[in-house]
Amino acid sequence: MTTARPLEVRLALGILAGAAALFVAIALVRLGEDPGAVRFPIILGVLGLLVVATLWLRWRAARAVALGYATVAVLVHVLIALGDLPVWVRAASGVLAAAHAYAVVLLLTRPSTEHFARSTP
């Protein structure tokens, strides 16, 4: 029998999945300007969705992997926000950096820690 996921875990799942999809969507909108700018967002988006899947399945190392992924994503988005890109892309990356940072905070809360400590797989 599985226990219900705490709100913090559900929010982190939603944030990580939504941020991955939004990053790919931003890259697809910019496809006309820079065709080479799509590969990295797609790779990072797929990795984000894999991290979300591991969190959903409650693998024992899922929380640590998600924390690592979200930390790297924060750094990537901060670098994009500080780069020489259109203003709307930099603003969106700033929001995505904040979202990933919030996902890190959510995954470090006590309910999240206890939820993944009880994982059986």
CSV table of N, CA and C in Angstrom, one decimal:
chain,number,residue,atom,x,y,z
A,1,MET,N,0.8,-1.2,0.0
A,1,MET,CA,0.0,0.0,0.0
A,1,MET,C,0.9,1.2,0.0
A,2,THR,N,0.6,2.2,-0.9
A,2,THR,CA,1.4,3.4,-1.0
A,2,THR,C,0.7,4.5,-0.2
A,3,THR,N,1.5,5.3,0.4
A,3,THR,CA,1.0,6.5,1.1
A,3,THR,C,0.9,7.7,0.2
A,4,ALA,N,0.0,8.6,0.5
A,4,ALA,CA,-0.2,9.8,-0.3
A,4,ALA,C,1.0,10.6,-0.3
A,5,ARG,N,1.3,11.3,-1.4
A,5,ARG,CA,2.4,12.2,-1.5
A,5,ARG,C,2.1,13.5,-0.7
A,6,PRO,N,3.0,14.0,0.0
A,6,PRO,CA,2.8,15.3,0.7
A,6,PRO,C,2.7,16.4,-0.3
A,7,LEU,N,2.0,17.5,0.1
A,7,LEU,CA,1.9,18.7,-0.8
A,7,LEU,C,3.2,19.2,-1.3
A,8,GLU,N,4.2,19.2,-0.5
A,8,GLU,CA,5.5,19.7,-0.9
A,8,GLU,C,6.1,18.8,-2.1
A,9,VAL,N,5.9,17.5,-2.1
A,9,VAL,CA,6.4,16.7,-3.1
A,9,VAL,C,5.5,16.9,-4.4
A,10,ARG,N,4.2,17.0,-4.2
A,10,ARG,CA,3.4,17.3,-5.4
A,10,ARG,C,3.7,18.6,-6.1
A,11,LEU,N,3.9,19.6,-5.2
A,11,LEU,CA,4.3,20.9,-5.8
A,11,LEU,C,5.6,20.9,-6.5
A,12,ALA,N,6.6,20.2,-5.9
A,12,ALA,CA,7.9,20.0,-6.6
A,12,ALA,C,7.8,19.3,-7.9
A,13,LEU,N,6.9,18.2,-7.9
A,13,LEU,CA,6.7,17.5,-9.2
A,13,LEU,C,6.1,18.4,-10.3
A,14,GLY,N,5.1,19.2,-9.9
A,14,GLY,CA,4.5,20.1,-10.8
A,14,GLY,C,5.4,21.2,-11.3
A,15,ILE,N,6.2,21.8,-10.4
A,15,ILE,CA,7.2,22.8,-10.8
A,15,ILE,C,8.2,22.3,-11.7
A,16,LEU,N,8.8,21.2,-11.4
A,16,LEU,CA,9.9,20.6,-12.3
A,16,LEU,C,9.3,20.2,-13.6
A,17,ALA,N,8.1,19.6,-13.7
A,17,ALA,CA,7.6,19.2,-15.0
A,17,ALA,C,7.2,20.5,-15.8
A,18,GLY,N,6.5,21.4,-15.1
A,18,GLY,CA,6.1,22.7,-15.8
A,18,GLY,C,7.3,23.5,-16.3
A,19,ALA,N,8.4,23.5,-15.5
A,19,ALA,CA,9.6,24.3,-15.9
A,19,ALA,C,10.3,23.6,-17.1
A,20,ALA,N,10.3,22.3,-17.1
A,20,ALA,CA,10.9,21.6,-18.2
A,20,ALA,C,10.2,21.9,-19.5
A,21,ALA,N,8.9,21.8,-19.4
A,21,ALA,CA,8.0,22.0,-20.6
A,21,ALA,C,8.1,23.5,-21.1
A,22,LEU,N,8.2,24.4,-20.1
A,22,LEU,CA,8.3,25.8,-20.5
A,22,LEU,C,9.6,26.2,-21.1
A,23,PHE,N,10.7,25.6,-20.6
A,23,PHE,CA,12.0,25.8,-21.2
A,23,PHE,C,12.1,25.3,-22.7
A,24,VAL,N,11.5,24.2,-22.9
A,24,VAL,CA,11.5,23.7,-24.3
A,24,VAL,C,10.6,24.5,-25.2
A,25,ALA,N,9.4,25.0,-24.6
A,25,ALA,CA,8.5,25.9,-25.4
A,25,ALA,C,9.2,27.2,-25.7
A,26,ILE,N,10.0,27.8,-24.8
A,26,ILE,CA,10.7,29.0,-25.1
A,26,ILE,C,11.7,28.8,-26.2
A,27,ALA,N,12.4,27.6,-26.2
A,27,ALA,CA,13.4,27.3,-27.2
A,27,ALA,C,12.7,27.1,-28.6
A,28,LEU,N,11.5,26.5,-28.6
A,28,LEU,CA,10.8,26.3,-29.8
A,28,LEU,C,10.3,27.6,-30.4
A,29,VAL,N,9.9,28.6,-29.6
A,29,VAL,CA,9.5,29.9,-30.0
A,29,VAL,C,10.7,30.6,-30.7
A,30,ARG,N,11.9,30.4,-30.1
A,30,ARG,CA,13.1,31.1,-30.6
A,30,ARG,C,13.7,30.3,-31.8
A,31,LEU,N,13.1,29.2,-32.3
A,31,LEU,CA,13.7,28.4,-33.3
A,31,LEU,C,14.0,29.2,-34.6
A,32,GLY,N,13.1,30.2,-34.9
A,32,GLY,CA,13.4,31.0,-36.1
A,32,GLY,C,14.6,31.9,-36.0
A,33,GLU,N,14.9,32.4,-34.8
A,33,GLU,CA,16.0,33.2,-34.6
A,33,GLU,C,17.3,32.5,-34.6
A,34,ASP,N,17.3,31.4,-33.9
A,34,ASP,CA,18.6,30.6,-33.7
A,34,ASP,C,18.2,29.1,-33.7
A,35,PRO,N,18.4,28.4,-34.8
A,35,PRO,CA,18.0,27.0,-34.9
A,35,PRO,C,18.8,26.1,-34.0
A,36,GLY,N,20.1,26.5,-33.7
A,36,GLY,CA,20.9,25.7,-32.8
A,36,GLY,C,20.6,25.8,-31.4
A,37,ALA,N,19.7,26.7,-31.0
A,37,ALA,CA,19.4,26.9,-29.6
A,37,ALA,C,18.3,26.0,-29.0
A,38,VAL,N,18.0,25.0,-29.8
A,38,VAL,CA,16.9,24.1,-29.3
A,38,VAL,C,17.4,22.8,-28.7
A,39,ARG,N,18.6,22.4,-29.1
A,39,ARG,CA,19.1,21.1,-28.6
A,39,ARG,C,19.3,21.1,-27.1
A,40,PHE,N,20.0,22.1,-26.5
A,40,PHE,CA,20.2,22.0,-25.0
A,40,PHE,C,18.9,22.1,-24.2
A,41,PRO,N,17.9,23.0,-24.6
A,41,PRO,CA,16.7,23.0,-23.8
A,41,PRO,C,15.9,21.6,-23.9
A,42,ILE,N,16.0,21.0,-25.0
A,42,ILE,CA,15.3,19.7,-25.2
A,42,ILE,C,16.0,18.6,-24.3
A,43,ILE,N,17.4,18.6,-24.3
A,43,ILE,CA,18.1,17.7,-23.4
A,43,ILE,C,17.8,18.0,-22.0
A,44,LEU,N,17.8,19.2,-21.5
A,44,LEU,CA,17.5,19.6,-20.1
A,44,LEU,C,16.0,19.2,-19.8
A,45,GLY,N,15.1,19.5,-20.8
A,45,GLY,CA,13.7,19.2,-20.5
A,45,GLY,C,13.5,17.7,-20.4
A,46,VAL,N,14.1,16.9,-21.2
A,46,VAL,CA,14.0,15.4,-21.1
A,46,VAL,C,14.5,14.9,-19.8
A,47,LEU,N,15.7,15.5,-19.4
A,47,LEU,CA,16.3,15.1,-18.1
A,47,LEU,C,15.3,15.5,-16.9
A,48,GLY,N,14.7,16.7,-17.1
A,48,GLY,CA,13.8,17.1,-16.0
A,48,GLY,C,12.6,16.2,-15.9
A,49,LEU,N,12.1,15.7,-17.1
A,49,LEU,CA,10.9,14.8,-17.0
A,49,LEU,C,11.3,13.4,-16.5
A,50,LEU,N,12.6,13.0,-16.7
A,50,LEU,CA,13.0,11.8,-16.1
A,50,LEU,C,13.2,11.9,-14.6
A,51,VAL,N,13.6,13.1,-14.2
A,51,VAL,CA,13.7,13.3,-12.7
A,51,VAL,C,12.3,13.3,-12.1
A,52,VAL,N,11.4,13.9,-12.8
A,52,VAL,CA,10.0,13.9,-12.3
A,52,VAL,C,9.5,12.5,-12.2
A,53,ALA,N,9.8,11.7,-13.2
A,53,ALA,CA,9.3,10.3,-13.2
A,53,ALA,C,9.9,9.5,-12.0
A,54,THR,N,11.2,9.8,-11.7
A,54,THR,CA,11.8,9.1,-10.6
A,54,THR,C,11.2,9.5,-9.2
A,55,LEU,N,10.9,10.8,-9.2
A,55,LEU,CA,10.2,11.3,-7.9
A,55,LEU,C,8.9,10.7,-7.8
A,56,TRP,N,8.1,10.6,-8.9
A,56,TRP,CA,6.8,10.0,-8.9
A,56,TRP,C,6.8,8.5,-8.4
A,57,LEU,N,7.9,7.8,-8.9
A,57,LEU,CA,8.0,6.4,-8.6
A,57,LEU,C,8.6,6.1,-7.2
A,58,ARG,N,9.1,7.2,-6.5
A,58,ARG,CA,9.7,7.2,-5.2
A,58,ARG,C,10.9,6.3,-5.1
A,59,TRP,N,11.8,6.4,-6.1
A,59,TRP,CA,13.0,5.6,-6.0
A,59,TRP,C,13.8,6.2,-4.9
A,60,ARG,N,14.6,5.4,-4.2
A,60,ARG,CA,15.3,5.8,-3.0
A,60,ARG,C,16.2,7.0,-3.3
A,61,ALA,N,17.0,7.1,-4.4
A,61,ALA,CA,17.9,8.1,-4.7
A,61,ALA,C,17.2,9.3,-5.5
A,62,ALA,N,15.9,9.2,-5.6
A,62,ALA,CA,15.2,10.2,-6.5
A,62,ALA,C,15.3,11.6,-5.9
A,63,ARG,N,15.2,11.8,-4.6
A,63,ARG,CA,15.3,13.1,-4.0
A,63,ARG,C,16.7,13.7,-4.2
A,64,ALA,N,17.7,12.9,-4.0
A,64,ALA,CA,19.1,13.5,-4.3
A,64,ALA,C,19.3,13.8,-5.7
A,65,VAL,N,18.8,13.0,-6.6
A,65,VAL,CA,19.0,13.3,-8.0
A,65,VAL,C,18.2,14.5,-8.4
A,66,ALA,N,17.0,14.7,-7.9
A,66,ALA,CA,16.2,15.9,-8.2
A,66,ALA,C,16.8,17.1,-7.6
A,67,LEU,N,17.4,17.0,-6.4
A,67,LEU,CA,18.1,18.2,-5.9
A,67,LEU,C,19.3,18.6,-6.7
A,68,GLY,N,20.0,17.6,-7.2
A,68,GLY,CA,21.2,17.9,-8.1
A,68,GLY,C,20.7,18.5,-9.4
A,69,TYR,N,19.7,17.9,-10.0
A,69,TYR,CA,19.2,18.5,-11.3
A,69,TYR,C,18.6,19.9,-11.1
A,70,ALA,N,17.9,20.1,-10.1
A,70,ALA,CA,17.3,21.5,-9.9
A,70,ALA,C,18.4,22.5,-9.6
A,71,THR,N,19.4,22.1,-8.9
A,71,THR,CA,20.5,23.0,-8.6
A,71,THR,C,21.2,23.4,-9.9
A,72,VAL,N,21.5,22.4,-10.7
A,72,VAL,CA,22.1,22.7,-12.0
A,72,VAL,C,21.2,23.5,-12.9
A,73,ALA,N,19.9,23.3,-12.9
A,73,ALA,CA,19.0,24.1,-13.6
A,73,ALA,C,18.9,25.5,-13.2
A,74,VAL,N,19.0,25.7,-11.9
A,74,VAL,CA,19.1,27.1,-11.4
A,74,VAL,C,20.3,27.8,-11.9
A,75,LEU,N,21.4,27.2,-11.9
A,75,LEU,CA,22.7,27.8,-12.4
A,75,LEU,C,22.6,28.1,-13.9
A,76,VAL,N,22.0,27.1,-14.7
A,76,VAL,CA,21.8,27.3,-16.1
A,76,VAL,C,20.9,28.5,-16.4
A,77,HIS,N,19.8,28.6,-15.7
A,77,HIS,CA,18.9,29.7,-15.9
A,77,HIS,C,19.4,31.0,-15.5
A,78,VAL,N,20.2,31.0,-14.4
A,78,VAL,CA,20.8,32.3,-14.0
A,78,VAL,C,21.8,32.8,-15.1
A,79,LEU,N,22.6,31.8,-15.6
A,79,LEU,CA,23.5,32.2,-16.7
A,79,LEU,C,22.8,32.7,-17.9
A,80,ILE,N,21.7,32.1,-18.3
A,80,ILE,CA,20.9,32.5,-19.4
A,80,ILE,C,20.3,33.9,-19.1
A,81,ALA,N,19.8,34.1,-17.9
A,81,ALA,CA,19.2,35.4,-17.5
A,81,ALA,C,20.3,36.5,-17.6
A,82,LEU,N,21.5,36.2,-17.3
A,82,LEU,CA,22.6,37.2,-17.3
A,82,LEU,C,23.3,37.3,-18.7
A,83,GLY,N,22.8,36.5,-19.7
A,83,GLY,CA,23.4,36.5,-21.0
A,83,GLY,C,22.9,37.6,-21.9
A,84,ASP,N,23.4,37.6,-23.1
A,84,ASP,CA,23.0,38.5,-24.2
A,84,ASP,C,21.9,38.0,-25.1
A,85,LEU,N,20.7,37.9,-24.5
A,85,LEU,CA,19.6,37.4,-25.3
A,85,LEU,C,18.5,38.4,-25.2
A,86,PRO,N,17.4,38.2,-25.9
A,86,PRO,CA,16.2,39.1,-25.8
A,86,PRO,C,15.7,39.2,-24.4
A,87,VAL,N,15.2,40.3,-24.1
A,87,VAL,CA,14.7,40.6,-22.7
A,87,VAL,C,13.7,39.6,-22.2
A,88,TRP,N,12.8,39.2,-23.1
A,88,TRP,CA,11.7,38.2,-22.7
A,88,TRP,C,12.3,36.9,-22.4
A,89,VAL,N,13.4,36.5,-23.0
A,89,VAL,CA,14.0,35.2,-22.8
A,89,VAL,C,14.7,35.2,-21.4
A,90,ARG,N,15.4,36.4,-21.2
A,90,ARG,CA,16.1,36.5,-19.9
A,90,ARG,C,15.1,36.6,-18.7
A,91,ALA,N,14.0,37.3,-18.9
A,91,ALA,CA,13.0,37.3,-17.9
A,91,ALA,C,12.4,36.0,-17.6
A,92,ALA,N,12.1,35.2,-18.6
A,92,ALA,CA,11.6,33.9,-18.5
A,92,ALA,C,12.6,33.0,-17.8
A,93,SER,N,13.9,33.1,-18.1
A,93,SER,CA,14.9,32.3,-17.4
A,93,SER,C,15.0,32.7,-16.0
A,94,GLY,N,14.8,34.0,-15.6
A,94,GLY,CA,14.9,34.4,-14.2
A,94,GLY,C,13.7,33.7,-13.5
A,95,VAL,N,12.6,33.7,-14.1
A,95,VAL,CA,11.4,33.0,-13.4
A,95,VAL,C,11.7,31.5,-13.3
A,96,LEU,N,12.2,30.9,-14.3
A,96,LEU,CA,12.5,29.5,-14.2
A,96,LEU,C,13.6,29.2,-13.2
A,97,ALA,N,14.6,30.1,-13.0
A,97,ALA,CA,15.6,29.9,-12.0
A,97,ALA,C,14.9,29.9,-10.6
A,98,ALA,N,14.0,30.9,-10.4
A,98,ALA,CA,13.3,31.0,-9.1
A,98,ALA,C,12.5,29.8,-8.9
A,99,ALA,N,11.8,29.3,-9.9
A,99,ALA,CA,11.0,28.1,-9.8
A,99,ALA,C,11.8,26.9,-9.4
A,100,HIS,N,12.9,26.7,-10.0
A,100,HIS,CA,13.8,25.6,-9.6
A,100,HIS,C,14.3,25.7,-8.2
A,101,ALA,N,14.7,26.9,-7.8
A,101,ALA,CA,15.1,27.2,-6.5
A,101,ALA,C,14.0,26.8,-5.5
A,102,TYR,N,12.8,27.2,-5.8
A,102,TYR,CA,11.7,26.8,-4.9
A,102,TYR,C,11.5,25.3,-4.8
A,103,ALA,N,11.7,24.6,-5.9
A,103,ALA,CA,11.6,23.2,-5.9
A,103,ALA,C,12.6,22.6,-5.0
A,104,VAL,N,13.8,23.1,-5.0
A,104,VAL,CA,14.9,22.7,-4.1
A,104,VAL,C,14.4,22.8,-2.7
A,105,VAL,N,13.9,24.0,-2.3
A,105,VAL,CA,13.4,24.3,-1.0
A,105,VAL,C,12.3,23.3,-0.6
A,106,LEU,N,11.4,23.0,-1.5
A,106,LEU,CA,10.3,22.1,-1.2
A,106,LEU,C,10.8,20.7,-1.0
A,107,LEU,N,11.9,20.3,-1.7
A,107,LEU,CA,12.4,18.9,-1.6
A,107,LEU,C,13.3,18.8,-0.3
A,108,LEU,N,13.6,19.9,0.3
A,108,LEU,CA,14.4,19.9,1.5
A,108,LEU,C,13.5,20.0,2.8
A,109,THR,N,12.2,20.1,2.6
A,109,THR,CA,11.4,20.2,3.8
A,109,THR,C,11.2,18.8,4.5
A,110,ARG,N,10.8,18.8,5.7
A,110,ARG,CA,10.6,17.6,6.5
A,110,ARG,C,9.6,16.6,5.9
A,111,PRO,N,8.4,17.0,5.4
A,111,PRO,CA,7.5,16.0,4.8
A,111,PRO,C,8.1,15.3,3.6
A,112,SER,N,8.9,16.1,2.8
A,112,SER,CA,9.5,15.5,1.6
A,112,SER,C,10.6,14.5,2.1
A,113,THR,N,11.4,14.9,3.0
A,113,THR,CA,12.5,14.0,3.5
A,113,THR,C,11.9,12.7,4.1
A,114,GLU,N,10.8,12.8,4.9
A,114,GLU,CA,10.2,11.6,5.4
A,114,GLU,C,9.5,10.8,4.4
A,115,HIS,N,8.9,11.4,3.4
A,115,HIS,CA,8.3,10.7,2.3
A,115,HIS,C,9.2,9.8,1.6
A,116,PHE,N,10.4,10.3,1.2
A,116,PHE,CA,11.4,9.5,0.5
A,116,PHE,C,12.2,8.6,1.4
A,117,ALA,N,12.2,8.9,2.7
A,117,ALA,CA,12.9,7.9,3.6
A,117,ALA,C,12.1,6.6,3.7
A,118,ARG,N,10.7,6.7,3.5
A,118,ARG,CA,9.9,5.6,3.6
A,118,ARG,C,9.8,4.8,2.3
A,119,SER,N,10.4,5.2,1.3
A,119,SER,CA,10.3,4.6,0.0
A,119,SER,C,10.8,3.2,0.0
A,120,THR,N,10.1,2.3,-0.6
A,120,THR,CA,10.4,0.9,-0.6
A,120,THR,C,11.2,0.4,-1.8
A,121,PRO,N,11.0,0.9,-3.0
A,121,PRO,CA,11.8,0.4,-4.2
A,121,PRO,C,13.2,0.6,-4.1
